């Protein structure tokens, strides 16, 4: 029986033998389609090839594409675990032709693979075609020998694919497998088509037309092929299973879940294990591709999936985090096919563990609230929307998690009520990935890029260059010329200016022509164009003119020093904290650097010192910084670090710096830092000059932020710190080396004086120094000692109450203090009387008289506050009343 890994390899090898380029899966976060939350089909990474916006050096491709359907239009989350074939994560096997072969070969390839390589009984296969696609029907008859009764014509859009309202489109043919009449269901197109007898296993799309906004459709100049076959479905078929969750891969994850929870994989908790197995895959791959849990956009979808899995683990009796313990089982199954999973294993485990630990605290309380609400519902009732919103807002329960929990009880949620409760919040905060204002202006850049092509970057080798002004944009519109004072964006054919990317800010400098000069303040990138944001400072700049471009060298040098230091920091953090450290963001500006990385807690002073010392040691090495161009596979083989989730082309730029014996990185196995990077850097590490860490702070959940200085800015900072130290030493009349000990002595002296002053105040308040204290009253057989004082802080009251309790021996005491316009009250009851009277009752009565409310503590000691200290007598009387009414 072939494993899913075998089936994937067989598919890719088959198309590889037939002239297809085997292309790696793209990341789950689409890089070329902002309309998609996640990649949900194999064609996503090839969209620009189908539309003609991009060309590559191959016309045939095959992939096993990672896909997630858990948000937006394509959302399988609610059904996962309860059906045989729904998943949040799945693999789409596909073959693609970009203007090369068409229907004949696509159908012939598919039939050969299914019946010969996979060995499927041809008699069990039938197909659908679009009702007017006589060509496809004829090919099926010719290639496969199918009769008319096994070629079903479908007149609906189920068999006609469109990329969107306009653009490429065409008919498709779907291949079905007949599981036999022992299973209920009818063929596609029949009234019983929703049964499980006939299962779709492959969809072949024939992109042959282009549709326009007016509804007209014309043939495409280059006809293309896009096919998709779910690995989980074909795997179940080839393994003789009728349920995707019984395939070898899914079963291994289910058994890992059963082992971790000590719950029978096929018992009453069967659905829980299936959900955990599925969600383990989607969460792990999303984290590996750069998505982190958050409360918005893709991060919120990840958090929803995580929390749904965690609730199911809770239902299996898990008391401690479970999901992270299953990651090794997933890596064993899928790490060979998807190496990024192994590279990110430490990060995945830490992220899952941290999220589950945090959610566990609110999960228990939220489920108790849900059970309480459910107990009041009639059979088959609906949870009020307000209750569902409280679970969401207070306990972090996504709506689908609440719906999932209620589904098991045969209940539902009043979603209209939930939406109403959410309306106000939705008005204040839009979905973060819905787009920005800048996106609305992007069309002009795409038009200019189509006209002129991308800007050529020369800045790796030079900071000055000559170019041609291709276009000027002012106020969102193209202009022919711009006069002095105008603020514009300049497009040139080639530029030494680095455009902001990868955390490195864009360059600044100057552009000069024969008629004018412009100061460039920043450089950005859009649609492959470098946008030189500028202000005309002299004369006039005209489109079409030759120009001289000059980068501000001191500024660029400072940026490069910070960028190179960031690489050193990244590696130093991994060595100090562990392999789970992964870059989550950075800023390399001329005056500072900022580095965000995955780590769940603040760095200790020792860890910060270790990182700072290691970076400075490498700077002193003054080793050369080298760059090489190579394939991504070669770079990873050398140990290069890459950003999780980043999609790299066929060639990457690898930056190496520093030496560290035994690192295992680089061609010599002794390179300190090796990263894929498109930014600019110093030529030798000594050019960084100096490195000073300013501190560590929290950036987001599970993400820390370091800020640091380099070069002259770092030295200026150290000099300023030294000047401050000298100033402090002068005030203390101590040398810099004696300052710490002198400050310690002052702190100790202050602490002693503070304690002495507090004691004197307490003694004075309690009648010390010869003054007589109040006498205890007898109320209802209880000795009651009460007193009002001033000049005593609220935190001193418990100690004074203890002294009063010692004085009275057996009884109750009350102390009311004027704390500078506010009142503080404390009460105490001796141990022999706490069964009869509680100090909490006394302070609450007194606090009410003082214009306050509440109060709390223990039966023998309690405290409260009030607004009006002049009511001290009334407060004492109120406490006496409590005793009198016992």
JSON list of C-alpha atoms in Angstrom, two decimals, residues 275-418:
[
{"chain": "A", "resi": 275, "resn": "UNK", "atom": "CA", "xyz": [-9.78, 17.85, 14.62]},
{"chain": "A", "resi": 276, "resn": "UNK", "atom": "CA", "xyz": [-6.45, 17.89, 16.45]},
{"chain": "A", "resi": 277, "resn": "UNK", "atom": "CA", "xyz": [-4.70, 16.00, 13.63]},
{"chain": "A", "resi": 278, "resn": "UNK", "atom": "CA", "xyz": [-6.03, 18.34, 10.96]},
{"chain": "A", "resi": 279, "resn": "UNK", "atom": "CA", "xyz": [-5.43, 21.54, 12.91]},
{"chain": "A", "resi": 280, "resn": "UNK", "atom": "CA", "xyz": [-1.91, 20.46, 13.84]},
{"chain": "A", "resi": 281, "resn": "UNK", "atom": "CA", "xyz": [-1.05, 20.53, 10.14]},
{"chain": "A", "resi": 282, "resn": "UNK", "atom": "CA", "xyz": [-2.61, 23.90, 9.35]},
{"chain": "A", "resi": 283, "resn": "UNK", "atom": "CA", "xyz": [-1.22, 25.67, 12.42]},
{"chain": "A", "resi": 284, "resn": "UNK", "atom": "CA", "xyz": [2.28, 24.25, 11.99]},
{"chain": "A", "resi": 285, "resn": "UNK", "atom": "CA", "xyz": [2.54, 25.12, 8.30]},
{"chain": "A", "resi": 286, "resn": "UNK", "atom": "CA", "xyz": [1.11, 28.61, 8.84]},
{"chain": "A", "resi": 287, "resn": "UNK", "atom": "CA", "xyz": [3.69, 29.34, 11.55]},
{"chain": "A", "resi": 288, "resn": "UNK", "atom": "CA", "xyz": [6.46, 27.93, 9.34]},
{"chain": "A", "resi": 289, "resn": "UNK", "atom": "CA", "xyz": [5.32, 30.30, 6.59]},
{"chain": "A", "resi": 290, "resn": "UNK", "atom": "CA", "xyz": [5.55, 33.35, 8.81]},
{"chain": "A", "resi": 291, "resn": "UNK", "atom": "CA", "xyz": [2.04, 33.71, 10.29]},
{"chain": "A", "resi": 292, "resn": "UNK", "atom": "CA", "xyz": [1.87, 34.34, 14.04]},
{"chain": "A", "resi": 293, "resn": "UNK", "atom": "CA", "xyz": [-1.27, 34.26, 16.20]},
{"chain": "A", "resi": 294, "resn": "UNK", "atom": "CA", "xyz": [-2.87, 37.67, 16.65]},
{"chain": "A", "resi": 295, "resn": "UNK", "atom": "CA", "xyz": [-6.29, 39.31, 16.85]},
{"chain": "A", "resi": 296, "resn": "UNK", "atom": "CA", "xyz": [-6.55, 40.39, 13.24]},
{"chain": "A", "resi": 297, "resn": "UNK", "atom": "CA", "xyz": [-6.19, 39.17, 9.68]},
{"chain": "A", "resi": 298, "resn": "UNK", "atom": "CA", "xyz": [-4.31, 35.97, 9.00]},
{"chain": "A", "resi": 299, "resn": "UNK", "atom": "CA", "xyz": [-3.02, 35.84, 12.56]},
{"chain": "A", "resi": 300, "resn": "UNK", "atom": "CA", "xyz": [-6.58, 35.69, 13.88]},
{"chain": "A", "resi": 301, "resn": "UNK", "atom": "CA", "xyz": [-7.48, 32.82, 11.58]},
{"chain": "A", "resi": 302, "resn": "UNK", "atom": "CA", "xyz": [-4.44, 30.96, 12.91]},
{"chain": "A", "resi": 303, "resn": "UNK", "atom": "CA", "xyz": [-5.51, 31.72, 16.49]},
{"chain": "A", "resi": 304, "resn": "UNK", "atom": "CA", "xyz": [-9.05, 30.46, 15.74]},
{"chain": "A", "resi": 305, "resn": "UNK", "atom": "CA", "xyz": [-7.70, 27.16, 14.42]},
{"chain": "A", "resi": 306, "resn": "UNK", "atom": "CA", "xyz": [-5.34, 26.83, 17.39]},
{"chain": "A", "resi": 307, "resn": "UNK", "atom": "CA", "xyz": [-8.05, 27.47, 19.95]},
{"chain": "A", "resi": 308, "resn": "UNK", "atom": "CA", "xyz": [-10.48, 25.12, 18.26]},
{"chain": "A", "resi": 309, "resn": "UNK", "atom": "CA", "xyz": [-7.89, 22.34, 18.49]},
{"chain": "A", "resi": 310, "resn": "UNK", "atom": "CA", "xyz": [-7.13, 23.24, 22.09]},
{"chain": "A", "resi": 311, "resn": "UNK", "atom": "CA", "xyz": [-10.79, 22.94, 23.07]},
{"chain": "A", "resi": 312, "resn": "UNK", "atom": "CA", "xyz": [-10.93, 19.49, 21.52]},
{"chain": "A", "resi": 313, "resn": "UNK", "atom": "CA", "xyz": [-7.80, 18.51, 23.47]},
{"chain": "A", "resi": 314, "resn": "UNK", "atom": "CA", "xyz": [-9.53, 19.78, 26.60]},
{"chain": "A", "resi": 315, "resn": "UNK", "atom": "CA", "xyz": [-12.54, 17.58, 25.79]},
{"chain": "A", "resi": 316, "resn": "UNK", "atom": "CA", "xyz": [-10.17, 14.59, 25.75]},
{"chain": "A", "resi": 317, "resn": "UNK", "atom": "CA", "xyz": [-9.15, 15.42, 29.31]},
{"chain": "A", "resi": 318, "resn": "UNK", "atom": "CA", "xyz": [-5.84, 17.15, 28.58]},
{"chain": "A", "resi": 319, "resn": "UNK", "atom": "CA", "xyz": [-4.82, 19.36, 31.49]},
{"chain": "A", "resi": 320, "resn": "UNK", "atom": "CA", "xyz": [-1.50, 20.52, 30.04]},
{"chain": "A", "resi": 321, "resn": "UNK", "atom": "CA", "xyz": [-0.54, 21.82, 26.58]},
{"chain": "A", "resi": 322, "resn": "UNK", "atom": "CA", "xyz": [-0.78, 19.04, 23.99]},
{"chain": "A", "resi": 323, "resn": "UNK", "atom": "CA", "xyz": [-0.41, 20.46, 20.48]},
{"chain": "A", "resi": 324, "resn": "UNK", "atom": "CA", "xyz": [3.30, 21.30, 20.68]},
{"chain": "A", "resi": 325, "resn": "UNK", "atom": "CA", "xyz": [4.07, 17.72, 21.75]},
{"chain": "A", "resi": 326, "resn": "UNK", "atom": "CA", "xyz": [2.64, 16.45, 18.44]},
{"chain": "A", "resi": 327, "resn": "UNK", "atom": "CA", "xyz": [4.89, 18.56, 16.20]},
{"chain": "A", "resi": 328, "resn": "UNK", "atom": "CA", "xyz": [7.73, 15.97, 16.05]},
{"chain": "A", "resi": 329, "resn": "UNK", "atom": "CA", "xyz": [5.24, 13.40, 14.69]},
{"chain": "A", "resi": 330, "resn": "UNK", "atom": "CA", "xyz": [4.21, 15.85, 11.96]},
{"chain": "A", "resi": 331, "resn": "UNK", "atom": "CA", "xyz": [7.83, 16.65, 11.06]},
{"chain": "A", "resi": 332, "resn": "UNK", "atom": "CA", "xyz": [8.59, 12.92, 10.78]},
{"chain": "A", "resi": 333, "resn": "UNK", "atom": "CA", "xyz": [5.71, 12.50, 8.34]},
{"chain": "A", "resi": 334, "resn": "UNK", "atom": "CA", "xyz": [6.04, 15.65, 6.22]},
{"chain": "A", "resi": 335, "resn": "UNK", "atom": "CA", "xyz": [9.46, 17.16, 6.93]},
{"chain": "A", "resi": 336, "resn": "UNK", "atom": "CA", "xyz": [11.15, 15.48, 3.97]},
{"chain": "A", "resi": 337, "resn": "UNK", "atom": "CA", "xyz": [8.63, 16.88, 1.48]},
{"chain": "A", "resi": 338, "resn": "UNK", "atom": "CA", "xyz": [8.52, 20.29, 3.16]},
{"chain": "A", "resi": 339, "resn": "UNK", "atom": "CA", "xyz": [11.95, 21.08, 4.74]},
{"chain": "A", "resi": 340, "resn": "UNK", "atom": "CA", "xyz": [10.66, 24.41, 6.04]},
{"chain": "A", "resi": 341, "resn": "UNK", "atom": "CA", "xyz": [8.67, 22.43, 8.60]},
{"chain": "A", "resi": 342, "resn": "UNK", "atom": "CA", "xyz": [11.84, 21.04, 10.17]},
{"chain": "A", "resi": 343, "resn": "UNK", "atom": "CA", "xyz": [13.64, 24.37, 9.98]},
{"chain": "A", "resi": 344, "resn": "UNK", "atom": "CA", "xyz": [10.81, 26.03, 11.90]},
{"chain": "A", "resi": 345, "resn": "UNK", "atom": "CA", "xyz": [10.16, 23.15, 14.33]},
{"chain": "A", "resi": 346, "resn": "UNK", "atom": "CA", "xyz": [11.47, 24.96, 17.41]},
{"chain": "A", "resi": 347, "resn": "UNK", "atom": "CA", "xyz": [9.44, 28.07, 16.59]},
{"chain": "A", "resi": 348, "resn": "UNK", "atom": "CA", "xyz": [6.28, 26.03, 15.93]},
{"chain": "A", "resi": 349, "resn": "UNK", "atom": "CA", "xyz": [6.59, 24.17, 19.22]},
{"chain": "A", "resi": 350, "resn": "UNK", "atom": "CA", "xyz": [7.21, 27.31, 21.26]},
{"chain": "A", "resi": 351, "resn": "UNK", "atom": "CA", "xyz": [4.36, 29.22, 19.58]},
{"chain": "A", "resi": 352, "resn": "UNK", "atom": "CA", "xyz": [1.86, 26.40, 20.13]},
{"chain": "A", "resi": 353, "resn": "UNK", "atom": "CA", "xyz": [2.92, 25.86, 23.74]},
{"chain": "A", "resi": 354, "resn": "UNK", "atom": "CA", "xyz": [2.76, 29.56, 24.57]},
{"chain": "A", "resi": 355, "resn": "UNK", "atom": "CA", "xyz": [-0.66, 30.03, 22.96]},
{"chain": "A", "resi": 356, "resn": "UNK", "atom": "CA", "xyz": [-2.12, 26.95, 24.62]},
{"chain": "A", "resi": 357, "resn": "UNK", "atom": "CA", "xyz": [-0.74, 27.89, 28.04]},
{"chain": "A", "resi": 358, "resn": "UNK", "atom": "CA", "xyz": [-2.28, 31.36, 27.79]},
{"chain": "A", "resi": 359, "resn": "UNK", "atom": "CA", "xyz": [-5.63, 30.17, 26.47]},
{"chain": "A", "resi": 360, "resn": "UNK", "atom": "CA", "xyz": [-5.92, 27.36, 29.02]},
{"chain": "A", "resi": 361, "resn": "UNK", "atom": "CA", "xyz": [-6.67, 29.84, 31.82]},
{"chain": "A", "resi": 362, "resn": "UNK", "atom": "CA", "xyz": [-9.61, 31.44, 30.03]},
{"chain": "A", "resi": 363, "resn": "UNK", "atom": "CA", "xyz": [-10.77, 28.23, 28.34]},
{"chain": "A", "resi": 364, "resn": "UNK", "atom": "CA", "xyz": [-11.79, 26.64, 31.64]},
{"chain": "A", "resi": 365, "resn": "UNK", "atom": "CA", "xyz": [-13.70, 29.73, 32.79]},
{"chain": "A", "resi": 366, "resn": "UNK", "atom": "CA", "xyz": [-15.32, 30.25, 29.41]},
{"chain": "A", "resi": 367, "resn": "UNK", "atom": "CA", "xyz": [-16.52, 26.65, 29.19]},
{"chain": "A", "resi": 368, "resn": "UNK", "atom": "CA", "xyz": [-18.03, 26.95, 32.66]},
{"chain": "A", "resi": 369, "resn": "UNK", "atom": "CA", "xyz": [-19.91, 30.07, 31.53]},
{"chain": "A", "resi": 370, "resn": "UNK", "atom": "CA", "xyz": [-21.04, 28.26, 28.39]},
{"chain": "A", "resi": 371, "resn": "UNK", "atom": "CA", "xyz": [-22.27, 25.27, 30.41]},
{"chain": "A", "resi": 372, "resn": "UNK", "atom": "CA", "xyz": [-24.18, 27.63, 32.68]},
{"chain": "A", "resi": 373, "resn": "UNK", "atom": "CA", "xyz": [-25.86, 29.31, 29.70]},
{"chain": "A", "resi": 374, "resn": "UNK", "atom": "CA", "xyz": [-26.62, 25.96, 28.06]},
{"chain": "A", "resi": 375, "resn": "UNK", "atom": "CA", "xyz": [-28.30, 24.65, 31.22]},
{"chain": "A", "resi": 376, "resn": "UNK", "atom": "CA", "xyz": [-30.98, 27.30, 30.75]},
{"chain": "A", "resi": 377, "resn": "UNK", "atom": "CA", "xyz": [-31.65, 26.52, 27.09]},
{"chain": "A", "resi": 378, "resn": "UNK", "atom": "CA", "xyz": [-34.48, 24.30, 25.87]},
{"chain": "A", "resi": 379, "resn": "UNK", "atom": "CA", "xyz": [-33.66, 21.25, 23.77]},
{"chain": "A", "resi": 380, "resn": "UNK", "atom": "CA", "xyz": [-32.51, 22.36, 20.33]},
{"chain": "A", "resi": 381, "resn": "UNK", "atom": "CA", "xyz": [-32.36, 26.00, 21.46]},
{"chain": "A", "resi": 382, "resn": "UNK", "atom": "CA", "xyz": [-30.00, 28.80, 20.45]},
{"chain": "A", "resi": 383, "resn": "UNK", "atom": "CA", "xyz": [-27.42, 30.50, 22.66]},
{"chain": "A", "resi": 384, "resn": "UNK", "atom": "CA", "xyz": [-28.20, 34.25, 22.90]},
{"chain": "A", "resi": 385, "resn": "UNK", "atom": "CA", "xyz": [-25.90, 36.37, 20.77]},
{"chain": "A", "resi": 386, "resn": "UNK", "atom": "CA", "xyz": [-24.96, 38.49, 23.78]},
{"chain": "A", "resi": 387, "resn": "UNK", "atom": "CA", "xyz": [-23.65, 35.40, 25.60]},
{"chain": "A", "resi": 388, "resn": "UNK", "atom": "CA", "xyz": [-21.67, 34.31, 22.54]},
{"chain": "A", "resi": 389, "resn": "UNK", "atom": "CA", "xyz": [-20.20, 37.80, 22.30]},
{"chain": "A", "resi": 390, "resn": "UNK", "atom": "CA", "xyz": [-19.20, 37.74, 25.98]},
{"chain": "A", "resi": 391, "resn": "UNK", "atom": "CA", "xyz": [-17.37, 34.47, 25.36]},
{"chain": "A", "resi": 392, "resn": "UNK", "atom": "CA", "xyz": [-15.62, 36.13, 22.42]},
{"chain": "A", "resi": 393, "resn": "UNK", "atom": "CA", "xyz": [-14.86, 39.46, 24.08]},
{"chain": "A", "resi": 394, "resn": "UNK", "atom": "CA", "xyz": [-13.99, 38.31, 27.60]},
{"chain": "A", "resi": 395, "resn": "UNK", "atom": "CA", "xyz": [-12.68, 34.77, 27.18]},
{"chain": "A", "resi": 396, "resn": "UNK", "atom": "CA", "xyz": [-11.25, 34.88, 23.65]},
{"chain": "A", "resi": 397, "resn": "UNK", "atom": "CA", "xyz": [-13.68, 32.32, 22.22]},
{"chain": "A", "resi": 398, "resn": "UNK", "atom": "CA", "xyz": [-13.97, 32.77, 18.44]},
{"chain": "A", "resi": 399, "resn": "UNK", "atom": "CA", "xyz": [-17.60, 32.39, 17.36]},
{"chain": "A", "resi": 400, "resn": "UNK", "atom": "CA", "xyz": [-16.87, 29.17, 15.48]},
{"chain": "A", "resi": 401, "resn": "UNK", "atom": "CA", "xyz": [-15.35, 27.66, 18.64]},
{"chain": "A", "resi": 402, "resn": "UNK", "atom": "CA", "xyz": [-18.60, 28.36, 20.52]},
{"chain": "A", "resi": 403, "resn": "UNK", "atom": "CA", "xyz": [-20.62, 26.96, 17.60]},
{"chain": "A", "resi": 404, "resn": "UNK", "atom": "CA", "xyz": [-18.42, 23.87, 17.55]},
{"chain": "A", "resi": 405, "resn": "UNK", "atom": "CA", "xyz": [-18.94, 23.28, 21.28]},
{"chain": "A", "resi": 406, "resn": "UNK", "atom": "CA", "xyz": [-22.72, 23.71, 20.94]},
{"chain": "A", "resi": 407, "resn": "UNK", "atom": "CA", "xyz": [-22.87, 21.47, 17.89]},
{"chain": "A", "resi": 408, "resn": "UNK", "atom": "CA", "xyz": [-21.96, 18.50, 20.06]},
{"chain": "A", "resi": 409, "resn": "UNK", "atom": "CA", "xyz": [-25.03, 19.27, 22.21]},
{"chain": "A", "resi": 410, "resn": "UNK", "atom": "CA", "xyz": [-27.45, 19.77, 19.31]},
{"chain": "A", "resi": 411, "resn": "UNK", "atom": "CA", "xyz": [-27.60, 23.53, 19.92]},
{"chain": "A", "resi": 412, "resn": "UNK", "atom": "CA", "xyz": [-26.85, 26.63, 17.86]},
{"chain": "A", "resi": 413, "resn": "UNK", "atom": "CA", "xyz": [-25.98, 30.33, 18.29]},
{"chain": "A", "resi": 414, "resn": "UNK", "atom": "CA", "xyz": [-28.08, 33.41, 17.63]},
{"chain": "A", "resi": 415, "resn": "UNK", "atom": "CA", "xyz": [-25.59, 34.74, 15.11]},
{"chain": "A", "resi": 416, "resn": "UNK", "atom": "CA", "xyz": [-27.71, 37.82, 14.35]},
{"chain": "A", "resi": 417, "resn": "UNK", "atom": "CA", "xyz": [-27.49, 38.79, 18.00]},
{"chain": "A", "resi": 418, "resn": "UNK", "atom": "CA", "xyz": [-23.76, 38.14, 18.00]}
]
